[in-house]
């Protein structure tokens, strides 16, 4: 059985990497056509419901900003040679840069240039969403090589009333209670942050559609912060149906997996991820909630306090390539994305299967033998997991303990415990 | 004082071992005359109330089975020589074996033979209570030495309507609330499992009778599983009077003591045994509850959820002699049984003494000096345990903390704390 | 800024040591003029409200004893030479010694002599408050050097109806809820126990008066046990206003600081002291409550159960100089007292600042940027503590978490968290 599964994962890994490469060149931001183009490509993999929210819409404490679009941007020297060119990388322009067209000496231009002096060969990622600015990002080495003199600067952008765009994809479940999987789609040419997260979400949605999941899974592709806030504002009346959630970010680098717990710290999603990661014996990190990072900040704000954690490989700001031109498609690997996907799938399996039952024969053990559920030969000391799992499920099924409780207390695999519960349900010994 | 106590324990150890040796040859099972003969011998030590429950009686989810009795069983070779003989050991016959009288070739016989290939010189213990079977248990070496050919097999047993037999012995206490001490009496010629447990229970009952215990102690001698289930079924209306309990099993081997906690894990019996074992500085193990093992499975089923733990030396299936002919009287030692008994006695002392009091002078410390309870000379730095114990009892006696709480929080011996409580009660400073 | 603060602490250390030296020669006890003279000197530093409680007054379970005063005491040899002389040290007389004037042989005198055979050069501190006795304390070496023969003994003391004396100093706060700081004033010539505690209390009160503290701070200077009991008896109706408290004792030796937790163990004062000591990275000890030690015994008796801990350097009976003539002004150091004072001041800062707030914009993050509270330039990975602190305060301010909770969970300094709360209050994003 291992080989086909591994083959499928290998194939998913390659497909996810191909998706990252397709999405990489687009210039995304918190609004604009780069997001729409991204969602168009995602829509080839998954049917999406795309939402357009007008500039000026009040969303919680925020207001949807003007829409930003950009066609070209460059710095050219006196000979007309473009020494910094948006066409080479979307990172070169300050995100949400206002338009500019001017010629100025290097000394004056410097105030608008962003570099990483300690990583002189890399281009940083910088934005100025809420303060009107123009600017360029470039390698320190590039800057150091520029002779004094006048330069032509051009940002051919538009900042105008328009829309904020986000999308949803829903995998229907047996119940209306929802699990949200959220990933930000606002970062420009950065592969791990967050094209890998988008790719894992896409392939997770496809995998879930092949099962008949217990929960309804809602995938949210939205710009960071303002997008999640917009989603929360527009779903405020129904947010109580969200029982669990996962923010996917930095999902493709070669580091170990990191699960950042929800604000609650003991939400079911926290227990599930801790269990799945520990049981898998992968090296991994579990970290406490902090109100900094990705959109778990919004989902876990105290008014909502949802059970939403965040799954990454190397987390937020934890690698030198973070928010630089070195976070390119080579920085993420098919194997790492396949590994993230595998953990997500297993987590959904446990989450979906983590029911609570009531033992209908709670006084003493029920006689499993006459129901064909117990070995007839007594006295042996090598009792099987399947039998132990039934005894554990019966012993703890008092309506309070979940199957994950049974799993953790028994030390048995979740699958064995879930199978035991199914057998006992079949024998009429449990009810939900 | 040490010498007489040690002498008494030594003597109890020898007497318990003698009881094990007397009981050893009997062929016990979950019903039948072997159990009755066992209870007859126990009855020489303790007055017993013996219960006979008819075949077919519904007990919780189970039904009392037919009674099994056996007179003879053997495998004889062509010359009439008994190569396997029940008279040599009750282990040789599969427990609850249906009668058989036939001659058959070895190849056909093999399907009814049970051996331990990895322990080729030992005879295993096997049963088939609820599926009609016949069979023999023998050493792999014996089997290997049998030439091909025809063998005469005979199991001269009866399986017929009759009774399930169990017994109780009650040591009356100051209150009707009960502590149960339960041990299984269904295993044939196995010394540690559970003749040692029976012997310790017998001598614990005798020791308690010499005190005036706080709780009423009920000793239950019943076949495993079906016996405990029968007892629970017949005592369902009064089981709420059972406040604490202990299952005794594997009580005589030379390994360290093991206390397996109740399902609750924080029941008073759990705290008492943890304290007694830790305070005694014996090497020991505390293990979590599992729904496998001895009759704690039934007492701790979720409908009852009694505060019943289990005390063993090397636990269930934890030694190579387990459920084999090597679990003979040499495998258990007088010293080990005396040690188990000593811990049981101390546990009963703590359990009986573990009262909750209310300090009647809770505002500030009461003036102990004018009541003759405190040294007159002040300034010394070597305050005595007796005075510290009084201060601790006064400080924590708010009706919520028990003397065991005081003991654990103060680090003082339980005896000093209990004596302090007595002194303060005498001075009118506490009420129960 | 460091230098002036260090200078101020150095100066406070020297002043505290000077106070210890002034108080050292006085013969204090649980009543009498030695206490009054002590409070007179303290009154030069702080305005005090002095209370005189008549002999015979019922206080909780106790009665205010007769007042003890002493003018002279000595043992003289046959030549009239004083071999033990109260004028040399107040320790030489048994505290509360009844008057005596007699001549007797050494053998008879011995029954009234207290020495420390294992510390033969030191004079012990001994009392007999509630049993009428007379006696002398002296070095074992002194005793050993005394030739047999008759000695004149004289204790020129009075034990008569009078008063018990204690004093209070109040630093008014923004709220009527109180923090008590209590230190015993009954020990004679012992520097660490408790003149150092008195000195630290005096300088803490002076430091608090220079702020506008949130809580009202009440300093209690009272004899041990009977004094605290008297204070509690006379304040029983208003003791509910005492929210936190600290007993100061052994506050000046050169050992590490020790905080002994309140009976509750999780009182706010316990958390504050644990935090302040841990955050300061001083070596220190945190110990559990015991009902032995200083007046925390009374404040933490179960009827009151106040959140009162105790701060010492080397604790109660933990150093060889304890309750001996070696606990002299050389045994305490200005630096150690300054260090104790610094921790007390920091603890008061945290206690006073440890408010709970409610985030008025709890759904999603409020937009800090438009309020000038957040950097406009996005994408950087070096977010500042001030911004993180605001996010943490917003995320946890649900009316349940205090700023100390935020501090501990975020790992940020308390000062940064408190400053963030102030900024958010200023922006109208929080309410108390």
PDB file of N, CA and C in Angstrom, chain A residues 58 60-63 94 114 125-131 225 229 232 236 262-265 288-292 294 296-298 300-304 316-317 322-323, chain C residues 359 361-371 374-384 387-399 401 409-410 429:
ATOM      1  N   UNK A  58     -17.164  49.667   4.935  1.00  0.00           N
ATOM      2  CA  UNK A  58     -16.691  49.569   6.313  1.00  0.00           C
ATOM      3  C   UNK A  58     -16.620  48.085   6.690  1.00  0.00           C
ATOM      4  N   UNK A  60     -15.507  45.893   9.935  1.00  0.00           N
ATOM      5  CA  UNK A  60     -15.077  45.965  11.333  1.00  0.00           C
ATOM      6  C   UNK A  60     -14.474  47.355  11.583  1.00  0.00           C
ATOM      7  N   UNK A  61     -13.278  47.422  12.110  1.00  0.00           N
ATOM      8  CA  UNK A  61     -12.688  48.748  12.402  1.00  0.00           C
ATOM      9  C   UNK A  61     -12.020  49.376  11.180  1.00  0.00           C
ATOM     10  N   UNK A  62     -12.066  48.700  10.047  1.00  0.00           N
ATOM     11  CA  UNK A  62     -11.315  49.126   8.876  1.00  0.00           C
ATOM     12  C   UNK A  62     -12.245  49.582   7.738  1.00  0.00           C
ATOM     13  N   UNK A  63     -11.626  50.122   6.696  1.00  0.00           N
ATOM     14  CA  UNK A  63     -12.360  50.519   5.495  1.00  0.00           C
ATOM     15  C   UNK A  63     -11.636  49.907   4.296  1.00  0.00           C
ATOM     16  N   UNK A  94       7.574  49.276  -4.421  1.00  0.00           N
ATOM     17  CA  UNK A  94       6.953  49.325  -3.099  1.00  0.00           C
ATOM     18  C   UNK A  94       5.468  49.036  -3.285  1.00  0.00           C
ATOM     19  N   UNK A 114      14.561  51.031  -0.941  1.00  0.00           N
ATOM     20  CA  UNK A 114      14.619  50.085   0.183  1.00  0.00           C
ATOM     21  C   UNK A 114      15.572  48.950  -0.164  1.00  0.00           C
ATOM     22  N   UNK A 125      11.004  42.850   0.214  1.00  0.00           N
ATOM     23  CA  UNK A 125       9.585  43.067  -0.066  1.00  0.00           C
ATOM     24  C   UNK A 125       9.080  44.118   0.915  1.00  0.00           C
ATOM     25  N   UNK A 126       8.588  45.230   0.382  1.00  0.00           N
ATOM     26  CA  UNK A 126       8.095  46.294   1.247  1.00  0.00           C
ATOM     27  C   UNK A 126       6.777  46.845   0.705  1.00  0.00           C
ATOM     28  N   UNK A 127       5.941  47.348   1.605  1.00  0.00           N
ATOM     29  CA  UNK A 127       4.640  47.899   1.209  1.00  0.00           C
ATOM     30  C   UNK A 127       4.367  49.181   1.979  1.00  0.00           C
ATOM     31  N   UNK A 128       3.440  49.949   1.474  1.00  0.00           N
ATOM     32  CA  UNK A 128       2.933  51.105   2.229  1.00  0.00           C
ATOM     33  C   UNK A 128       1.452  51.264   1.897  1.00  0.00           C
ATOM     34  N   UNK A 129       0.649  50.388   2.479  1.00  0.00           N
ATOM     35  CA  UNK A 129      -0.765  50.330   2.092  1.00  0.00           C
ATOM     36  C   UNK A 129      -1.548  51.554   2.527  1.00  0.00           C
ATOM     37  N   UNK A 130      -1.241  52.057   3.697  1.00  0.00           N
ATOM     38  CA  UNK A 130      -2.149  53.057   4.265  1.00  0.00           C
ATOM     39  C   UNK A 130      -1.529  54.451   4.372  1.00  0.00           C
ATOM     40  N   UNK A 131      -0.300  54.583   3.892  1.00  0.00           N
ATOM     41  CA  UNK A 131       0.319  55.914   3.835  1.00  0.00           C
ATOM     42  C   UNK A 131       0.794  56.114   2.402  1.00  0.00           C
ATOM     43  N   UNK A 225      -4.698  40.291   6.433  1.00  0.00           N
ATOM     44  CA  UNK A 225      -5.257  41.324   7.316  1.00  0.00           C
ATOM     45  C   UNK A 225      -6.575  41.865   6.767  1.00  0.00           C
ATOM     46  N   UNK A 229     -10.201  40.377   7.593  1.00  0.00           N
ATOM     47  CA  UNK A 229     -11.130  41.268   8.297  1.00  0.00           C
ATOM     48  C   UNK A 229     -12.414  41.443   7.487  1.00  0.00           C
ATOM     49  N   UNK A 232     -14.422  38.262   7.832  1.00  0.00           N
ATOM     50  CA  UNK A 232     -15.054  38.194   9.167  1.00  0.00           C
ATOM     51  C   UNK A 232     -16.230  39.179   9.242  1.00  0.00           C
ATOM     52  N   UNK A 236     -20.023  37.739   9.924  1.00  0.00           N
ATOM     53  CA  UNK A 236     -20.131  37.868  11.372  1.00  0.00           C
ATOM     54  C   UNK A 236     -21.317  37.116  11.952  1.00  0.00           C
ATOM     55  N   UNK A 262      -3.850  27.978  18.544  1.00  0.00           N
ATOM     56  CA  UNK A 262      -4.847  29.042  18.610  1.00  0.00           C
ATOM     57  C   UNK A 262      -4.688  29.817  19.906  1.00  0.00           C
ATOM     58  N   UNK A 263      -5.340  30.936  19.986  1.00  0.00           N
ATOM     59  CA  UNK A 263      -5.329  31.741  21.214  1.00  0.00           C
ATOM     60  C   UNK A 263      -5.780  30.917  22.415  1.00  0.00           C
ATOM     61  N   UNK A 264      -6.739  30.029  22.197  1.00  0.00           N
ATOM     62  CA  UNK A 264      -7.243  29.218  23.307  1.00  0.00           C
ATOM     63  C   UNK A 264      -6.189  28.224  23.816  1.00  0.00           C
ATOM     64  N   UNK A 265      -5.396  27.713  22.896  1.00  0.00           N
ATOM     65  CA  UNK A 265      -4.318  26.797  23.282  1.00  0.00           C
ATOM     66  C   UNK A 265      -4.797  25.375  23.513  1.00  0.00           C
ATOM     67  N   UNK A 288       3.324  28.487  20.988  1.00  0.00           N
ATOM     68  CA  UNK A 288       2.180  29.157  21.595  1.00  0.00           C
ATOM     69  C   UNK A 288       1.618  30.197  20.633  1.00  0.00           C
ATOM     70  N   UNK A 289       0.389  30.530  20.864  1.00  0.00           N
ATOM     71  CA  UNK A 289      -0.212  31.624  20.108  1.00  0.00           C
ATOM     72  C   UNK A 289       0.511  32.937  20.386  1.00  0.00           C
ATOM     73  N   UNK A 290       0.681  33.728  19.356  1.00  0.00           N
ATOM     74  CA  UNK A 290       1.073  35.127  19.534  1.00  0.00           C
ATOM     75  C   UNK A 290       0.151  35.925  18.624  1.00  0.00           C
ATOM     76  N   UNK A 291      -0.120  37.173  18.969  1.00  0.00           N
ATOM     77  CA  UNK A 291      -1.020  37.975  18.129  1.00  0.00           C
ATOM     78  C   UNK A 291      -0.273  38.627  16.985  1.00  0.00           C
ATOM     79  N   UNK A 292       0.776  37.993  16.526  1.00  0.00           N
ATOM     80  CA  UNK A 292       1.527  38.472  15.387  1.00  0.00           C
ATOM     81  C   UNK A 292       1.693  37.291  14.462  1.00  0.00           C
ATOM     82  N   UNK A 294       0.179  35.641  10.807  1.00  0.00           N
ATOM     83  CA  UNK A 294      -0.736  35.714   9.666  1.00  0.00           C
ATOM     84  C   UNK A 294      -2.166  35.943  10.151  1.00  0.00           C
ATOM     85  N   UNK A 296      -4.392  34.276  11.561  1.00  0.00           N
ATOM     86  CA  UNK A 296      -4.829  33.804  12.876  1.00  0.00           C
ATOM     87  C   UNK A 296      -4.977  35.009  13.816  1.00  0.00           C
ATOM     88  N   UNK A 297      -4.243  36.075  13.570  1.00  0.00           N
ATOM     89  CA  UNK A 297      -4.407  37.308  14.355  1.00  0.00           C
ATOM     90  C   UNK A 297      -5.849  37.774  14.360  1.00  0.00           C
ATOM     91  N   UNK A 298      -6.497  37.695  13.213  1.00  0.00           N
ATOM     92  CA  UNK A 298      -7.869  38.186  13.105  1.00  0.00           C
ATOM     93  C   UNK A 298      -8.872  37.137  13.625  1.00  0.00           C
ATOM     94  N   UNK A 300      -8.405  34.895  15.717  1.00  0.00           N
ATOM     95  CA  UNK A 300      -8.224  34.702  17.164  1.00  0.00           C
ATOM     96  C   UNK A 300      -8.294  36.030  17.921  1.00  0.00           C
ATOM     97  N   UNK A 301      -8.804  37.077  17.305  1.00  0.00           N
ATOM     98  CA  UNK A 301      -9.021  38.305  18.088  1.00  0.00           C
ATOM     99  C   UNK A 301     -10.078  37.991  19.149  1.00  0.00           C
ATOM    100  N   UNK A 302     -10.028  38.704  20.287  1.00  0.00           N
ATOM    101  CA  UNK A 302     -10.825  38.239  21.433  1.00  0.00           C
ATOM    102  C   UNK A 302     -12.328  38.231  21.175  1.00  0.00           C
ATOM    103  N   UNK A 303     -12.817  39.079  20.272  1.00  0.00           N
ATOM    104  CA  UNK A 303     -14.250  39.059  19.993  1.00  0.00           C
ATOM    105  C   UNK A 303     -14.683  37.798  19.271  1.00  0.00           C
ATOM    106  N   UNK A 304     -13.814  37.241  18.447  1.00  0.00           N
ATOM    107  CA  UNK A 304     -14.130  36.000  17.732  1.00  0.00           C
ATOM    108  C   UNK A 304     -13.567  34.785  18.476  1.00  0.00           C
ATOM    109  N   UNK A 316       6.986  32.231  10.146  1.00  0.00           N
ATOM    110  CA  UNK A 316       7.075  33.676  10.005  1.00  0.00           C
ATOM    111  C   UNK A 316       8.424  34.277  10.416  1.00  0.00           C
ATOM    112  N   UNK A 317       9.109  34.876   9.454  1.00  0.00           N
ATOM    113  CA  UNK A 317      10.341  35.622   9.753  1.00  0.00           C
ATOM    114  C   UNK A 317      11.441  34.744  10.330  1.00  0.00           C
ATOM    115  N   UNK A 322      13.150  35.014   4.063  1.00  0.00           N
ATOM    116  CA  UNK A 322      11.832  35.596   4.329  1.00  0.00           C
ATOM    117  C   UNK A 322      11.712  37.020   3.785  1.00  0.00           C
ATOM    118  N   UNK A 323      10.659  37.251   3.024  1.00  0.00           N
ATOM    119  CA  UNK A 323      10.364  38.583   2.467  1.00  0.00           C
ATOM    120  C   UNK A 323      11.523  39.157   1.664  1.00  0.00           C
TER     121      UNK A 323
ATOM    122  N   UNK C 359     -10.916  45.331  25.672  1.00  0.00           N
ATOM    123  CA  UNK C 359     -10.693  45.821  24.307  1.00  0.00           C
ATOM    124  C   UNK C 359     -12.045  46.268  23.749  1.00  0.00           C
ATOM    125  N   UNK C 361     -12.596  47.226  20.749  1.00  0.00           N
ATOM    126  CA  UNK C 361     -12.685  46.896  19.325  1.00  0.00           C
ATOM    127  C   UNK C 361     -12.206  45.455  19.158  1.00  0.00           C
ATOM    128  N   UNK C 362     -12.932  44.505  19.774  1.00  0.00           N
ATOM    129  CA  UNK C 362     -12.397  43.147  19.906  1.00  0.00           C
ATOM    130  C   UNK C 362     -12.572  42.263  18.677  1.00  0.00           C
ATOM    131  N   UNK C 363     -13.310  42.750  17.672  1.00  0.00           N
ATOM    132  CA  UNK C 363     -13.545  41.912  16.496  1.00  0.00           C
ATOM    133  C   UNK C 363     -12.504  42.230  15.443  1.00  0.00           C
ATOM    134  N   UNK C 364     -11.530  41.347  15.291  1.00  0.00           N
ATOM    135  CA  UNK C 364     -10.389  41.653  14.435  1.00  0.00           C
ATOM    136  C   UNK C 364      -9.504  42.668  15.136  1.00  0.00           C
ATOM    137  N   UNK C 365      -8.345  42.915  14.546  1.00  0.00           N
ATOM    138  CA  UNK C 365      -7.491  43.958  15.100  1.00  0.00           C
ATOM    139  C   UNK C 365      -8.042  45.321  14.739  1.00  0.00           C
ATOM    140  N   UNK C 366      -8.025  46.267  15.661  1.00  0.00           N
ATOM    141  CA  UNK C 366      -8.339  47.632  15.238  1.00  0.00           C
ATOM    142  C   UNK C 366      -7.210  48.150  14.360  1.00  0.00           C
ATOM    143  N   UNK C 367      -7.536  49.105  13.530  1.00  0.00           N
ATOM    144  CA  UNK C 367      -6.522  49.637  12.615  1.00  0.00           C
ATOM    145  C   UNK C 367      -5.651  50.642  13.363  1.00  0.00           C
ATOM    146  N   UNK C 368      -4.540  50.149  13.866  1.00  0.00           N
ATOM    147  CA  UNK C 368      -3.654  50.994  14.673  1.00  0.00           C
ATOM    148  C   UNK C 368      -2.991  52.082  13.824  1.00  0.00           C
ATOM    149  N   UNK C 369      -2.747  51.749  12.540  1.00  0.00           N
ATOM    150  CA  UNK C 369      -2.026  52.683  11.674  1.00  0.00           C
ATOM    151  C   UNK C 369      -2.694  54.045  11.593  1.00  0.00           C
ATOM    152  N   UNK C 370      -4.034  54.043  11.417  1.00  0.00           N
ATOM    153  CA  UNK C 370      -4.680  55.354  11.257  1.00  0.00           C
ATOM    154  C   UNK C 370      -4.738  56.124  12.566  1.00  0.00           C
ATOM    155  N   UNK C 371      -4.420  55.488  13.659  1.00  0.00           N
ATOM    156  CA  UNK C 371      -4.335  56.172  14.952  1.00  0.00           C
ATOM    157  C   UNK C 371      -2.887  56.538  15.302  1.00  0.00           C
ATOM    158  N   UNK C 374       1.092  52.522  14.603  1.00  0.00           N
ATOM    159  CA  UNK C 374       1.674  51.391  13.906  1.00  0.00           C
ATOM    160  C   UNK C 374       2.514  51.894  12.754  1.00  0.00           C
ATOM    161  N   UNK C 375       3.652  51.278  12.511  1.00  0.00           N
ATOM    162  CA  UNK C 375       4.519  51.669  11.406  1.00  0.00           C
ATOM    163  C   UNK C 375       3.794  51.584  10.066  1.00  0.00           C
ATOM    164  N   UNK C 376       4.000  52.583   9.228  1.00  0.00           N
ATOM    165  CA  UNK C 376       3.349  52.569   7.924  1.00  0.00           C
ATOM    166  C   UNK C 376       4.025  51.600   6.960  1.00  0.00           C
ATOM    167  N   UNK C 377       5.324  51.424   7.104  1.00  0.00           N
ATOM    168  CA  UNK C 377       6.067  50.578   6.156  1.00  0.00           C
ATOM    169  C   UNK C 377       5.888  49.110   6.508  1.00  0.00           C
ATOM    170  N   UNK C 378       5.302  48.353   5.599  1.00  0.00           N
ATOM    171  CA  UNK C 378       5.039  46.938   5.864  1.00  0.00           C
ATOM    172  C   UNK C 378       6.096  46.040   5.282  1.00  0.00           C
ATOM    173  N   UNK C 379       6.145  44.795   5.783  1.00  0.00           N
ATOM    174  CA  UNK C 379       7.024  43.779   5.215  1.00  0.00           C
ATOM    175  C   UNK C 379       8.277  43.528   6.017  1.00  0.00           C
ATOM    176  N   UNK C 380       8.579  44.415   6.977  1.00  0.00           N
ATOM    177  CA  UNK C 380       9.801  44.231   7.757  1.00  0.00           C
ATOM    178  C   UNK C 380       9.628  43.080   8.742  1.00  0.00           C
ATOM    179  N   UNK C 381      10.735  42.463   9.123  1.00  0.00           N
ATOM    180  CA  UNK C 381      10.627  41.331  10.053  1.00  0.00           C
ATOM    181  C   UNK C 381      11.103  41.697  11.455  1.00  0.00           C
ATOM    182  N   UNK C 382      11.390  42.967  11.679  1.00  0.00           N
ATOM    183  CA  UNK C 382      11.899  43.378  12.999  1.00  0.00           C
ATOM    184  C   UNK C 382      10.891  44.263  13.724  1.00  0.00           C
ATOM    185  N   UNK C 383       9.707  43.702  13.961  1.00  0.00           N
ATOM    186  CA  UNK C 383       8.654  44.479  14.621  1.00  0.00           C
ATOM    187  C   UNK C 383       9.102  44.881  16.016  1.00  0.00           C
ATOM    188  N   UNK C 384       8.691  46.060  16.407  1.00  0.00           N
ATOM    189  CA  UNK C 384       9.177  46.599  17.672  1.00  0.00           C
ATOM    190  C   UNK C 384       8.339  46.094  18.839  1.00  0.00           C
ATOM    191  N   UNK C 387       5.010  47.774  19.434  1.00  0.00           N
ATOM    192  CA  UNK C 387       3.885  47.340  18.600  1.00  0.00           C
ATOM    193  C   UNK C 387       3.392  45.971  19.021  1.00  0.00           C
ATOM    194  N   UNK C 388       4.334  45.069  19.295  1.00  0.00           N
ATOM    195  CA  UNK C 388       3.932  43.737  19.770  1.00  0.00           C
ATOM    196  C   UNK C 388       3.132  43.864  21.064  1.00  0.00           C
ATOM    197  N   UNK C 389       3.590  44.734  21.944  1.00  0.00           N
ATOM    198  CA  UNK C 389       2.897  44.880  23.225  1.00  0.00           C
ATOM    199  C   UNK C 389       1.467  45.354  23.007  1.00  0.00           C
ATOM    200  N   UNK C 390       1.264  46.265  22.060  1.00  0.00           N
ATOM    201  CA  UNK C 390      -0.114  46.706  21.789  1.00  0.00           C
ATOM    202  C   UNK C 390      -0.966  45.559  21.265  1.00  0.00           C
ATOM    203  N   UNK C 391      -0.393  44.754  20.363  1.00  0.00           N
ATOM    204  CA  UNK C 391      -1.160  43.614  19.839  1.00  0.00           C
ATOM    205  C   UNK C 391      -1.502  42.632  20.941  1.00  0.00           C
ATOM    206  N   UNK C 392      -0.559  42.404  21.835  1.00  0.00           N
ATOM    207  CA  UNK C 392      -0.809  41.481  22.944  1.00  0.00           C
ATOM    208  C   UNK C 392      -1.890  42.028  23.873  1.00  0.00           C
ATOM    209  N   UNK C 393      -1.782  43.303  24.219  1.00  0.00           N
ATOM    210  CA  UNK C 393      -2.784  43.874  25.134  1.00  0.00           C
ATOM    211  C   UNK C 393      -4.163  43.798  24.495  1.00  0.00           C
ATOM    212  N   UNK C 394      -4.249  44.148  23.222  1.00  0.00           N
ATOM    213  CA  UNK C 394      -5.546  44.077  22.536  1.00  0.00           C
ATOM    214  C   UNK C 394      -6.057  42.642  22.507  1.00  0.00           C
ATOM    215  N   UNK C 395      -5.155  41.718  22.215  1.00  0.00           N
ATOM    216  CA  UNK C 395      -5.608  40.335  22.036  1.00  0.00           C
ATOM    217  C   UNK C 395      -6.100  39.723  23.332  1.00  0.00           C
ATOM    218  N   UNK C 396      -5.488  40.095  24.444  1.00  0.00           N
ATOM    219  CA  UNK C 396      -5.855  39.434  25.710  1.00  0.00           C
ATOM    220  C   UNK C 396      -6.791  40.265  26.581  1.00  0.00           C
ATOM    221  N   UNK C 397      -7.047  41.506  26.197  1.00  0.00           N
ATOM    222  CA  UNK C 397      -7.880  42.344  27.069  1.00  0.00           C
ATOM    223  C   UNK C 397      -9.355  42.028  26.868  1.00  0.00           C
ATOM    224  N   UNK C 398      -9.766  40.978  27.542  1.00  0.00           N
ATOM    225  CA  UNK C 398     -11.155  40.546  27.486  1.00  0.00           C
ATOM    226  C   UNK C 398     -11.796  40.693  28.870  1.00  0.00           C
ATOM    227  N   UNK C 399     -11.166  41.494  29.729  1.00  0.00           N
ATOM    228  CA  UNK C 399     -11.714  41.701  31.065  1.00  0.00           C
ATOM    229  C   UNK C 399     -11.265  40.648  32.054  1.00  0.00           C
ATOM    230  N   UNK C 401      -7.989  38.781  31.573  1.00  0.00           N
ATOM    231  CA  UNK C 401      -6.531  38.774  31.671  1.00  0.00           C
ATOM    232  C   UNK C 401      -6.029  40.110  32.203  1.00  0.00           C
ATOM    233  N   UNK C 409       2.503  35.944  29.299  1.00  0.00           N
ATOM    234  CA  UNK C 409       2.241  35.198  28.072  1.00  0.00           C
ATOM    235  C   UNK C 409       3.068  35.726  26.909  1.00  0.00           C
ATOM    236  N   UNK C 410       3.311  37.008  26.889  1.00  0.00           N
ATOM    237  CA  UNK C 410       4.039  37.591  25.755  1.00  0.00           C
ATOM    238  C   UNK C 410       5.544  37.504  25.926  1.00  0.00           C
ATOM    239  N   UNK C 429      -9.161  52.772  22.735  1.00  0.00           N
ATOM    240  CA  UNK C 429      -9.363  51.378  22.316  1.00  0.00           C
ATOM    241  C   UNK C 429      -9.570  50.432  23.493  1.00  0.00           C
TER     242      UNK C 429
END
